[in-house]
Amino acid sequence: MKKIKAGRQPNRSVGGDVGVAIVLILFGCFFAFPLVFAINNSIKPLNELFVFPPKLFVKNPTSDNFSDLFLLMSKSGVVTFSRYVFNSLFITIVGTAGHIMVASMAAYVLAKYRFPGSRLFFNMVTIALMFSGYVLAIPNYLIMAKLGWVDTYLAIIIPAFAMPMGLFLMKQFMESSIPDVLIEAAKIDGAKEGLIFFKIVMPLVKPATLTLMIFSIQALWNNVATTYIYSEEKKTLPFALKTVAAGGVARTGVSAATTVFVMIVPLVTFIFSQSNIVETMASSGIKE
Amino acid sequence: MSYANWKAQKKRSAGFLWQDIKRNKTCYGFLAPYAIIFFTFYVIPVCVSIYLSFTYYNVLQPARFLGLNNYINLLLADDIFLTAVKNTFLIAAITGPIGYIMAFLFAWLIHELPRGIRAFAVLIFYAPTISGQVYVMWALIFSGDALGYANAWLTKLGVIDTPVLWLTNPEYMMGVVLLVTLWLSLGAGFLSFVAGLNTIPSDQYEAGYVDGIKNRWQELWYITLPNMKSMLMFGAVMAITQTFNTADVTMSLCGFPSTDYAARTVVTHLIDYGSYRFEMGYASAIATVLFLSMFLCNKFIQKALARLGT
């Protein structure tokens, strides 16, 4: 086969490339706008926050809002700030790791094998995905109480392992990007299911795993966790920040700083995972 | 083992079924951790909730069986529910398809970019979703006094001379909600498309060049879309659940309850009954109706997507 030159693909027109760039820049401004807005607001001094007519960009950037935020947090009483950060990090890391593991294992067999009950089970997962979470809160609370998990992290972490969206995502990817022949070949060579899963399946769906990681971290990091957790020392960072930010007009600057501060963890993981997504070569080297 | 085979076997006898289960015991092993958690924290609550929809239940007293009364009241006697259905349907019908197509289009266009700047471009387009709360910024932009950004700029340009009550005047509310929902629509579906485009084997594109695919549109239709079917399915289900469940945006922008219930959606109606009036039975009936409509919509889209690239 003719070697394709790296860089330009042969069937792309220059005019088209310019068009793509223009469309992306125009819409990019629309989508980035409130992010730019939030970051600018968080570093505006008080007099610029209430100027008329309002300005989008900051003139004299200041870190006052952030220092006010940390001051308020450290004064807020019984629990130190670092404790809230630790709680949220703990929930996020354990929950995400478990979710990726548990959901991928289930997704693999649902995507690649047909066994009694497999279709029914998958349909139930899509149904659960569509059922509004608000009405499930009370039955869930009763179950947590029965299990004695109220006011423990288990109540947040364990259900997160089985979030329906994660299984759905992984199953869709495994179905389309893992060739059956690859699994069969590994079996003929004597590989056990566990080995196939870790050494063949998981590396091939790395883009999906990284994407799932983003979803899971977003969901868990932003978890206010007031339903099951009532001890102050177990509460999460978003909850603590919310109480600080809800101080009315005087805290406008602080609340902008809060928005930016909470964003840091999802933003960092997002950049990490997106720069690690590269093409996987699922079918290269296989001739069917 | 193929599904047809399995079906034929199932007909023959229950003994075969048991053998089938035994042969697949590794599969059940892989599924077990997920299945146990899923049944405890998702299936049981859904069943309880569906049962409650046939009762009067105020959380404090035991549930009292009502038969179909909740559903009859909801569908025939609740005027606000009709407004809620109308709004939800409007949001779903407009932002659902547009958001879905935008999500795919931008994911695909970003994939056309050189690799170095892709991650940055994805970040820009995903920015609205990355922090759960940034959309609150729109409340400042559309704030009803002269200090709101939209009002100040429009006044400066001479378009309006008195501030517009964007978020409290029923005339404008839904427009703002639609704009913000569209802005938020590049979420889970978008990211799964971005990831999915990376899993299409490059030898298929190479074979495409050799077979005479002339431009990016032909490539999109004959190679990219057929390879993306399962991600497109995922994106569609996410678009449905996201738009049908719209509540946080309307609540934080237009207030709760909004003026004349003009921005009420099915889920805000549900929250009203569930969390404020403690009529869990009625709230569960709303959830069940909502779920059934999503389910039908999903079936319809599944049929449509099955025809892609043919």
XYZ file of C-alpha atoms in Angstrom:
598
model
C 0.000 0.000 0.000
C 1.135 3.523 -0.767
C 2.540 5.209 2.305
C 0.422 8.161 3.356
C 2.514 11.221 4.065
C 2.411 12.382 7.641
C 0.701 15.744 8.037
C -1.601 16.618 5.148
C -4.170 14.084 4.094
C -4.413 13.835 0.316
C -8.141 14.423 -0.054
C -8.428 17.707 1.863
C -8.730 21.102 0.164
C -6.950 24.180 1.515
C -10.133 26.234 1.270
C -11.932 23.652 3.406
C -9.225 23.769 6.058
C -9.497 27.552 6.288
C -13.288 27.244 6.559
C -12.966 24.733 9.388
C -10.607 27.058 11.237
C -12.955 30.029 10.897
C -16.020 28.078 12.097
C -14.105 26.710 15.076
C -12.759 30.112 16.119
C -16.188 31.798 15.895
C -18.005 29.152 17.914
C -15.031 28.734 20.223
C -15.508 32.326 21.397
C -19.144 31.604 22.222
C -18.301 28.487 24.222
C -15.273 29.937 25.988
C -17.014 33.206 26.848
C -18.392 32.485 30.340
C -15.173 30.730 31.313
C -13.205 33.843 30.399
C -15.877 35.841 32.188
C -15.602 33.772 35.385
C -11.817 33.919 35.486
C -11.809 37.682 34.877
C -14.425 38.279 37.553
C -12.450 36.272 40.079
C -9.432 38.582 39.767
C -11.333 41.890 39.618
C -11.032 44.283 42.560
C -14.320 45.266 44.214
C -14.713 48.597 42.407
C -14.404 46.924 38.997
C -17.027 44.299 39.828
C -19.707 46.977 40.176
C -18.627 49.469 37.519
C -21.131 50.829 34.972
C -21.109 49.997 32.143
C -19.761 46.555 33.125
C -16.461 45.507 31.558
C -15.592 41.957 30.536
C -11.840 42.167 30.990
C -10.077 43.064 34.200
C -7.974 46.226 34.368
C -6.092 45.921 37.654
C -5.962 42.197 38.444
C -5.830 41.317 42.114
C -5.738 38.157 44.170
C -7.893 39.721 46.914
C -10.904 37.532 46.158
C -8.866 34.362 46.593
C -7.182 35.541 49.786
C -10.617 36.582 51.132
C -11.893 33.114 50.267
C -9.076 31.360 52.156
C -9.452 33.736 55.082
C -13.185 33.000 55.302
C -12.538 29.281 54.971
C -9.925 29.221 57.719
C -12.176 31.212 60.049
C -15.240 29.122 59.422
C -14.745 27.081 62.562
C -14.578 23.464 63.632
C -13.000 21.891 60.579
C -9.851 23.013 58.806
C -9.910 23.812 55.117
C -7.486 21.037 54.218
C -9.895 18.501 55.711
C -12.609 19.438 53.185
C -10.072 19.204 50.368
C -8.938 15.786 51.576
C -12.533 14.516 51.845
C -13.349 15.526 48.293
C -10.094 14.164 46.899
C -10.620 10.853 48.710
C -14.173 10.414 47.412
C -13.134 11.402 43.899
C -10.067 9.172 43.614
C -11.509 6.006 45.172
C -14.861 6.427 43.438
C -13.320 6.982 40.012
C -10.836 4.109 40.229
C -13.544 1.699 41.371
C -16.008 2.920 38.780
C -13.602 2.432 35.867
C -12.712 -1.061 37.064
C -16.207 -2.330 37.892
C -17.924 -0.760 34.879
C -15.265 -1.883 32.376
C -15.391 -5.509 33.552
C -19.164 -5.610 33.194
C -19.048 -3.722 29.883
C -16.555 -6.206 28.429
C -18.728 -9.284 28.877
C -21.868 -7.413 27.830
C -20.201 -6.182 24.651
C -18.422 -9.329 23.595
C -20.477 -12.283 24.856
C -24.050 -13.416 24.574
C -25.245 -15.250 27.672
C -28.647 -15.770 29.276
C -29.805 -12.429 30.693
C -27.160 -10.247 29.033
C -29.550 -8.296 26.829
C -32.069 -7.891 29.613
C -29.382 -6.607 31.948
C -28.133 -4.040 29.462
C -31.663 -2.797 28.809
C -32.129 -2.316 32.536
C -29.000 -0.167 32.657
C -30.293 2.129 29.903
C -33.618 2.373 31.710
C -31.907 3.324 34.971
C -29.994 5.984 33.058
C -33.247 7.629 32.063
C -34.979 7.533 35.421
C -34.918 10.892 37.176
C -32.488 10.842 40.087
C -34.595 13.095 42.306
C -37.223 10.487 43.145
C -34.590 7.848 43.845
C -33.140 9.836 46.729
C -35.646 8.644 49.340
C -35.603 4.916 48.521
C -31.811 5.191 48.383
C -31.655 6.834 51.781
C -33.735 4.010 53.277
C -31.364 1.431 51.779
C -28.321 3.282 53.131
C -29.916 3.384 56.566
C -30.574 -0.383 56.443
C -26.945 -1.000 55.512
C -25.746 1.397 58.225
C -23.914 3.482 55.626
C -25.463 6.834 56.512
C -22.770 9.367 57.380
C -20.015 7.249 55.861
C -18.227 7.702 52.552
C -19.470 4.278 51.443
C -22.855 5.885 50.756
C -21.272 8.080 48.101
C -18.463 5.912 46.787
C -20.110 2.498 46.340
C -23.143 3.615 44.273
C -20.721 5.648 42.128
C -19.022 2.370 41.129
C -22.124 1.394 39.181
C -23.135 4.682 37.549
C -25.146 3.523 34.494
C -23.555 6.073 32.164
C -20.089 4.580 32.626
C -21.146 1.057 31.745
C -23.073 2.313 28.746
C -20.079 4.299 27.462
C -17.594 1.457 27.906
C -19.902 -1.106 26.352
C -20.452 1.017 23.246
C -16.714 1.487 22.775
C -15.804 -2.148 23.356
C -18.463 -3.267 20.917
C -17.103 -1.133 18.106
C -13.375 -1.008 18.657
C -12.367 -4.512 19.730
C -12.297 -7.039 16.878
C -13.642 -10.463 17.894
C -10.778 -12.153 16.057
C -8.297 -10.573 18.433
C -9.987 -12.143 21.454
C -10.333 -15.494 19.725
C -6.676 -15.460 18.725
C -5.647 -14.779 22.310
C -7.835 -17.667 23.494
C -6.278 -20.055 21.015
C -2.916 -19.020 22.395
C -4.207 -20.075 25.795
C -4.849 -16.713 27.443
C -7.353 -16.618 30.321
C -10.237 -14.126 30.359
C -8.566 -12.015 33.053
C -5.395 -11.709 31.022
C -7.324 -10.856 27.848
C -9.226 -8.165 29.696
C -6.192 -6.449 31.199
C -3.672 -6.941 28.404
C -5.781 -6.658 25.263
C -9.159 -5.084 25.939
C -8.259 -2.266 28.323
C -5.337 -0.861 26.273
C -7.554 -0.794 23.181
C -10.246 1.304 24.831
C -7.877 3.782 26.448
C -9.608 6.816 24.859
C -12.880 5.631 26.398
C -11.312 5.004 29.797
C -9.823 8.489 29.853
C -13.188 9.954 28.881
C -14.951 7.968 31.577
C -12.382 9.252 34.055
C -13.381 12.840 33.213
C -17.102 12.124 33.694
C -16.549 10.328 36.961
C -14.227 12.976 38.416
C -16.674 15.708 37.455
C -19.584 13.947 39.092
C -17.750 13.075 42.302
C -15.725 16.250 42.727
C -18.831 18.415 42.430
C -20.747 16.174 44.842
C -22.208 18.331 47.596
C -23.048 15.147 49.555
C -25.548 16.658 51.941
C -28.039 13.818 51.651
C -26.019 11.133 53.388
C -23.255 13.017 55.184
C -24.025 15.185 58.205
C -20.832 15.208 60.307
C -19.001 18.440 59.627
C -15.599 16.764 59.397
C -16.826 14.485 56.634
C -18.338 17.166 54.437
C -16.992 17.900 50.985
C -15.241 20.913 49.533
C -18.065 22.055 47.219
C -20.394 22.082 50.231
C -18.002 24.184 52.309
C -17.412 26.603 49.459
C -21.105 26.902 48.770
C -21.791 28.094 52.309
C -19.071 30.725 51.966
C -20.180 31.917 48.539
C -23.819 32.226 49.580
C -23.124 35.425 51.504
C -25.007 37.848 49.259
C -23.793 40.803 47.191
C -20.817 41.543 49.459
C -19.339 38.186 48.522
C -19.663 38.615 44.740
C -15.900 38.567 44.321
C -15.441 35.623 46.666
C -18.104 33.615 44.907
C -16.395 34.217 41.540
C -13.158 33.029 43.114
C -15.014 29.940 44.409
C -16.226 29.043 40.920
C -12.696 29.185 39.586
C -11.206 27.350 42.559
C -13.591 24.375 42.261
C -12.793 24.183 38.563
C -9.093 23.467 39.065
C -9.274 19.706 39.665
C -11.619 18.861 36.759
C -9.617 21.200 34.521
C -6.277 19.574 35.322
C -7.593 16.027 34.856
C -9.280 17.105 31.656
C -6.075 18.484 30.162
C -4.179 15.394 31.300
C -6.637 12.952 29.771
C -7.187 14.846 26.523
C -3.493 15.101 25.808
C -3.206 11.349 26.373
C -5.929 10.378 23.934
C -4.221 9.174 20.786
C -5.326 6.917 17.987
C -5.489 3.285 18.969
C -4.684 0.773 16.298
C -7.349 -1.791 16.972
C -7.322 -3.591 13.673
C -3.866 -2.957 12.319
C -2.070 -6.188 11.614
C -5.268 -8.199 11.400
C -6.462 -9.613 8.133
C -9.942 -11.039 8.269
C -22.183 -17.883 20.880
C -24.683 -16.165 18.607
C -28.039 -14.930 19.740
C -29.964 -17.049 17.229
C -28.254 -20.169 18.495
C -29.010 -19.276 22.026
C -32.676 -18.656 21.231
C -33.028 -22.011 19.520
C -31.447 -23.741 22.452
C -33.622 -21.979 24.949
C -36.660 -23.377 23.179
C -35.397 -26.926 23.387
C -35.245 -27.213 27.128
C -34.544 -25.584 30.426
C -31.690 -28.017 30.979
C -29.836 -26.420 28.125
C -30.357 -23.030 29.724
C -28.700 -24.227 32.890
C -25.787 -25.619 30.902
C -25.551 -22.332 29.104
C -25.387 -20.444 32.378
C -22.718 -22.804 33.666
C -20.630 -22.497 30.537
C -20.702 -18.730 30.829
C -19.793 -18.597 34.492
C -16.730 -16.419 33.802
C -19.042 -13.857 32.213
C -21.219 -13.762 35.292
C -18.099 -13.381 37.394
C -17.076 -10.296 35.436
C -20.579 -8.892 35.675
C -21.152 -9.659 39.362
C -19.549 -6.644 41.120
C -21.407 -4.220 38.885
C -24.644 -6.189 39.016
C -24.771 -6.360 42.816
C -24.218 -2.624 43.291
C -26.516 -1.784 40.408
C -29.398 -3.847 41.764
C -29.058 -2.472 45.282
C -28.749 1.220 44.480
C -30.458 1.610 41.120
C -32.939 -1.197 40.378
C -34.534 -1.432 43.809
C -35.002 2.365 44.162
C -36.543 2.557 40.676
C -38.977 -0.259 41.558
C -39.839 1.382 44.891
C -40.405 4.663 43.116
C -42.703 3.098 40.513
C -44.670 1.440 43.308
C -44.922 4.760 45.176
C -46.384 6.401 42.081
C -49.588 4.437 42.787
C -49.801 5.680 46.368
C -50.121 8.758 48.531
C -46.821 8.996 50.402
C -45.641 12.004 52.413
C -42.457 10.388 53.785
C -43.719 10.520 57.411
C -46.792 8.279 57.235
C -46.929 4.876 55.566
C -47.840 4.939 51.877
C -51.578 4.685 51.128
C -52.574 2.925 47.914
C -54.393 5.160 45.433
C -54.464 3.137 42.251
C -54.188 5.278 39.149
C -55.318 8.503 40.878
C -51.920 10.216 40.737
C -51.717 9.624 37.013
C -55.278 10.760 36.401
C -54.720 13.984 38.358
C -51.416 14.591 36.686
C -52.603 14.147 33.127
C -56.110 15.584 33.384
C -56.249 18.082 36.236
C -52.794 19.619 36.642
C -52.572 22.776 34.496
C -49.048 23.625 35.603
C -47.924 20.169 34.512
C -49.164 21.018 31.019
C -46.971 24.146 30.994
C -44.100 22.015 32.237
C -44.627 19.416 29.491
C -44.848 22.148 26.859
C -41.583 23.749 28.039
C -39.728 20.473 28.387
C -40.891 19.397 24.964
C -39.780 22.728 23.499
C -36.339 22.421 25.101
C -35.969 18.789 24.053
C -37.201 19.353 20.485
C -34.956 22.363 19.871
C -31.805 21.853 21.910
C -31.810 18.040 21.668
C -31.283 17.657 17.902
C -29.305 20.907 17.462
C -27.052 20.127 20.417
C -26.540 16.565 19.211
C -25.591 17.619 15.690
C -23.367 20.407 17.038
C -21.624 17.940 19.335
C -20.800 15.624 16.453
C -19.930 18.405 14.025
C -17.497 20.102 16.381
C -15.920 16.829 17.498
C -15.374 15.961 13.840
C -14.045 19.396 12.864
C -11.679 19.372 15.832
C -10.441 15.969 14.700
C -9.499 17.593 11.381
C -7.095 19.904 13.225
C -3.404 19.055 13.644
C -2.893 16.893 16.722
C -1.007 19.506 18.751
C -3.919 21.898 19.152
C -6.714 19.323 19.391
C -6.580 19.017 23.179
C -6.797 22.799 23.508
C -9.730 23.027 21.085
C -11.595 20.273 22.934
C -11.014 22.165 26.172
C -12.517 25.378 24.749
C -15.637 23.637 23.468
C -16.095 21.512 26.568
C -15.478 24.501 28.889
C -19.194 25.070 29.669
C -19.569 21.576 31.132
C -16.213 21.224 32.836
C -17.254 22.978 35.994
C -20.795 22.162 36.952
C -21.648 25.703 37.960
C -20.222 28.141 35.380
C -23.633 28.596 33.763
C -24.602 30.696 36.782
C -22.534 33.394 35.067
C -25.369 33.758 32.559
C -27.540 35.064 35.399
C -25.168 38.032 35.733
C -25.095 38.550 31.980
C -28.889 38.551 31.686
C -29.547 40.258 34.991
C -32.641 42.466 34.762
C -31.171 45.746 36.054
C -29.059 48.235 34.108
C -25.897 46.578 35.503
C -26.582 43.326 33.660
C -24.097 42.890 30.831
C -26.708 42.249 28.132
C -28.751 45.285 29.179
C -25.731 47.567 29.505
C -24.375 46.634 26.093
C -27.719 46.847 24.343
C -28.358 50.254 25.943
C -24.963 51.471 24.811
C -25.687 50.316 21.272
C -29.031 52.092 21.417
C -31.115 48.961 20.816
C -33.106 49.396 24.032
C -33.659 52.379 26.330
C -34.986 50.632 29.428
C -33.472 47.464 30.918
C -35.160 44.240 29.793
C -36.250 41.834 32.516
C -34.675 38.847 30.760
C -35.204 36.363 33.550
C -38.488 37.503 35.065
C -40.525 38.458 32.017
C -42.206 35.304 30.662
C -41.737 36.655 27.122
C -37.940 36.316 27.239
C -37.371 33.564 29.798
C -37.557 30.560 27.534
C -35.349 32.241 24.935
C -32.587 32.689 27.497
C -33.083 29.143 28.783
C -32.792 27.746 25.245
C -29.617 29.706 24.608
C -27.964 28.535 27.821
C -29.077 24.916 27.296
C -27.602 24.954 23.792
C -24.421 26.387 25.215
C -24.324 23.486 27.681
C -25.120 20.808 25.124
C -21.546 19.833 24.257
C -21.294 17.440 27.170
C -20.942 13.696 27.505
C -21.900 13.037 23.881
C -19.305 15.465 22.557
C -16.471 13.909 24.553
C -17.454 10.393 23.539
C -17.391 11.498 19.889
C -13.942 13.017 20.390
C -12.715 9.744 21.869
C -14.572 7.642 19.294
C -12.990 9.393 16.325
C -9.648 8.220 17.676
C -10.640 4.568 17.632
C -11.415 4.384 13.904
C -8.583 2.336 12.405
C -6.472 4.507 10.125
C -6.102 1.731 7.536
C -9.776 2.240 6.692
C -9.055 5.832 5.724
C -6.022 4.713 3.734
C -8.123 2.170 1.898
C -10.586 5.009 1.297
C -7.980 7.148 -0.459
C -7.092 4.230 -2.696
C -10.752 3.547 -3.477
C -11.190 7.154 -4.593
C -12.906 9.004 -1.769
C -12.551 12.558 -2.993
C -13.304 14.884 -0.116
C -13.935 15.085 3.610
C -17.708 14.844 3.201
C -17.562 11.530 1.358
C -15.125 10.262 3.939
C -17.506 11.359 6.690
C -20.454 9.534 5.169
C -18.806 6.303 3.997
C -16.129 5.702 6.642
C -16.462 7.885 9.725
C -20.209 7.703 10.408
C -20.613 3.916 9.991
C -17.664 3.424 12.351
C -19.165 5.765 14.919
C -22.545 4.065 15.234
C -22.198 2.931 18.830
C -20.848 6.304 20.004
C -23.660 8.050 18.127
C -26.085 5.842 20.033
C -24.479 6.817 23.322
C -24.563 10.499 22.393
C -28.230 10.279 21.445
C -29.231 8.705 24.754
C -27.212 11.309 26.641
C -28.839 14.123 24.625
C -32.280 12.745 25.460
C -31.605 12.351 29.180
C -29.949 15.746 29.404
C -32.664 17.730 27.653
C -35.627 15.907 29.218
C -34.062 16.418 32.647
C -33.509 20.174 32.264
C -34.080 21.718 35.683
C -30.936 23.230 37.209
C -30.581 25.808 34.456
C -34.142 27.086 34.664
C -34.090 27.046 38.465
C -30.898 29.035 38.859
C -31.630 31.485 36.041
C -35.377 32.116 36.223
C -35.911 31.387 39.875
C -37.969 28.661 41.470
C -40.866 28.995 41.073
C -40.502 31.216 38.009
C -42.943 34.028 37.149
C -46.289 32.516 36.095
C -44.499 29.135 36.016
C -43.289 30.258 32.593
C -39.988 28.413 32.884
C -41.312 25.328 34.661
C -40.095 22.004 33.319
C -41.242 18.481 34.146
C -38.325 17.974 36.509
C -38.796 21.284 38.350
C -42.433 20.254 38.770
C -41.199 16.979 40.194
C -38.796 18.738 42.585
C -41.606 21.023 43.710
C -43.804 18.071 44.708
C -40.993 15.822 45.937
C -38.815 18.204 47.925
C -41.186 21.012 48.941
C -44.700 19.572 49.227
C -43.546 16.107 50.284
C -45.953 14.364 47.948
C -43.570 11.619 46.957
C -46.275 9.509 45.339
C -47.214 12.292 42.965
C -43.550 13.119 42.309
C -42.907 9.467 41.474
C -45.806 9.485 39.028
C -44.185 12.480 37.303
C -40.877 10.618 37.170
C -42.526 7.554 35.665
C -44.313 9.568 32.968
C -41.072 11.388 32.170
C -39.179 8.129 31.970
C -41.768 6.560 29.639
C -41.551 9.486 27.233
C -37.743 9.317 27.216
C -37.937 5.588 26.614
C -40.205 6.001 23.566
C -38.004 8.770 22.199
C -34.974 6.535 22.636
C -36.592 3.633 20.760
C -37.419 5.942 17.890
C -33.851 7.280 17.639
C -32.411 3.764 17.829
C -34.437 2.852 14.746
C -33.254 5.962 12.909
C -29.577 5.392 13.738
C -29.705 1.791 12.557
C -30.112 3.108 9.009
C -26.941 5.226 9.062
C -24.444 4.853 6.229
C -26.668 2.526 4.193
